[in-house]
């Protein structure tokens, strides 16, 4: 298993500003992912955070809006840029080793006002 | 067609009831299958993996039908503590380092 520390746990931000969410894992992991969960909805994959290269984004998500860093095998950040109220959501960091289940951070609850 | 589709729910059942959730997936190349549980305002947590031969964990039984691309979860003798949202989860394709795709979830409420 993996223990994931994600912060901040919640934030209230002004529209037009940016927020960077950090994800720290207690062991080296191959795969790190960022998901979004909007109110009453399931998890939607934003991107795969690749160590040493650019993240792989899902359809509907772009690097300019959600820049991602992954400097090593235990850490990643997701930035939500130029926020609008539609970005209000829970953002979840997830890790996975090959063929195993995914583990999640506790999530960041973002409210944009 | 969505990658993973589930019963919409909600399911409201009395304690002790048996309840079944169904799920279909679109990618025949998927190799890993799971059921996750998500409690209100919490992150998802693994309930059980789903194996080709079917598997059981206490009151929970998972089945996989690859030909029909269908997954099920059966909960017997429901407890109040089983109330949660159950997420059907499939890996994107093949095996190895691919992301997991989540269904919309089925909400279960077990009533005393």
Coordinates of C-alpha atoms in Angstrom, one line a residue, chain B:
Chain B
X1 CA -20.6 4.7 -25.0
X2 CA -19.1 5.5 -21.6
X3 CA -16.0 3.6 -20.5
X4 CA -17.8 2.4 -17.4
X5 CA -21.5 2.4 -16.7
X6 CA -23.3 1.5 -13.5
X7 CA -26.7 1.2 -12.1
X8 CA -27.7 4.7 -11.2
X9 CA -29.2 3.9 -7.8
X10 CA -29.9 4.9 -5.2
X11 CA -30.7 1.6 -3.5
X12 CA -32.5 1.8 -0.2
X13 CA -32.6 -1.5 1.5
X14 CA -33.5 -2.8 5.0
X15 CA -30.8 -4.3 7.2
X16 CA -30.2 -7.9 6.4
X17 CA -31.2 -7.6 2.8
X18 CA -29.2 -8.8 -0.2
X19 CA -28.4 -6.2 -2.8
X20 CA -26.6 -6.5 -6.2
X21 CA -24.9 -3.8 -8.3
X22 CA -24.1 -4.2 -12.0
X23 CA -21.5 -2.6 -14.2
X24 CA -20.5 -2.8 -17.8
X25 CA -17.3 -1.6 -19.4
X26 CA -16.5 -0.7 -23.0
X27 CA -12.9 -1.6 -23.5
X28 CA -12.4 -5.4 -24.1
X29 CA -8.7 -4.9 -23.6
X30 CA -9.2 -4.0 -19.9
X31 CA -7.4 -6.4 -17.6
X32 CA -7.9 -5.1 -14.0
X33 CA -11.2 -4.7 -12.3
X34 CA -12.2 -3.3 -8.9
X35 CA -15.0 -2.2 -6.7
X36 CA -14.3 0.8 -4.6
X37 CA -16.3 2.3 -1.8
X38 CA -16.6 6.0 -1.2
X39 CA -18.1 7.4 2.0
X40 CA -19.5 10.9 2.1
X41 CA -16.8 13.6 1.9
X42 CA -14.0 10.9 1.8
X43 CA -11.7 9.6 -0.8
X44 CA -12.5 6.3 -2.5
X45 CA -11.1 3.2 -0.9
X46 CA -10.6 -0.3 -2.4
X47 CA -13.4 -2.7 -1.4
X48 CA -12.2 -5.6 -3.5
X49 CA -10.5 -6.6 -6.7
X50 CA -12.5 -8.6 -9.2
X51 CA -11.0 -11.8 -10.6
X52 CA -12.0 -13.8 -13.6
X53 CA -13.2 -16.8 -11.6
X54 CA -15.2 -14.6 -9.2
X55 CA -14.2 -13.9 -5.7
X56 CA -15.7 -13.6 -2.3
X57 CA -14.7 -11.6 0.8
X58 CA -17.0 -12.2 3.7
X59 CA -20.5 -10.8 2.8
X60 CA -19.2 -9.4 -0.5
X61 CA -19.0 -11.4 -3.8
X62 CA -17.7 -10.0 -7.1
X63 CA -18.2 -11.6 -10.5
X64 CA -16.7 -10.8 -13.9
X65 CA -18.0 -11.9 -17.3
X66 CA -15.4 -10.9 -19.9
X67 CA -17.5 -12.1 -22.8
X68 CA -20.3 -9.7 -21.8
X69 CA -17.9 -7.1 -20.3
X70 CA -20.0 -7.1 -17.2
X71 CA -19.0 -6.9 -13.5
X72 CA -21.2 -7.4 -10.5
X73 CA -21.1 -6.9 -6.7
X74 CA -23.4 -8.8 -4.4
X75 CA -23.7 -7.7 -0.7
X76 CA -25.4 -10.2 1.6
X77 CA -26.9 -9.5 5.0
X78 CA -26.6 -5.7 4.6
X79 CA -25.4 -3.7 7.5
X80 CA -26.0 0.0 8.3
X81 CA -22.3 0.5 7.9
X82 CA -22.5 -0.6 4.3
X83 CA -24.3 2.7 3.4
X84 CA -21.9 4.4 0.9
X85 CA -21.4 4.9 -2.8
X86 CA -20.0 1.9 -4.6
X87 CA -17.8 2.6 -7.6
X88 CA -17.1 0.2 -10.4
X89 CA -13.5 0.7 -11.6
X90 CA -11.7 -0.6 -14.7
X91 CA -8.2 0.0 -15.9
X92 CA -8.0 2.0 -19.1
X93 CA -6.6 -0.8 -21.3
X94 CA -4.4 -3.8 -21.2
X95 CA -2.4 -4.2 -18.1
X96 CA 0.4 -2.4 -16.4
X97 CA 0.7 1.3 -16.0
X98 CA -2.6 2.6 -17.2
X99 CA -5.0 4.8 -15.3
X100 CA -8.2 3.5 -13.7
X101 CA -11.5 4.7 -15.0
X102 CA -14.4 5.1 -12.6
X103 CA -18.1 4.6 -13.0
X104 CA -20.5 7.2 -11.7
X105 CA -21.2 5.1 -8.6
X106 CA -24.2 3.5 -7.1
X107 CA -25.4 4.9 -3.8
X108 CA -26.6 2.4 -1.2
X109 CA -28.6 3.3 1.9
X110 CA -29.2 0.5 4.4
X111 CA -32.1 1.4 6.7
X112 CA -32.7 0.0 10.2

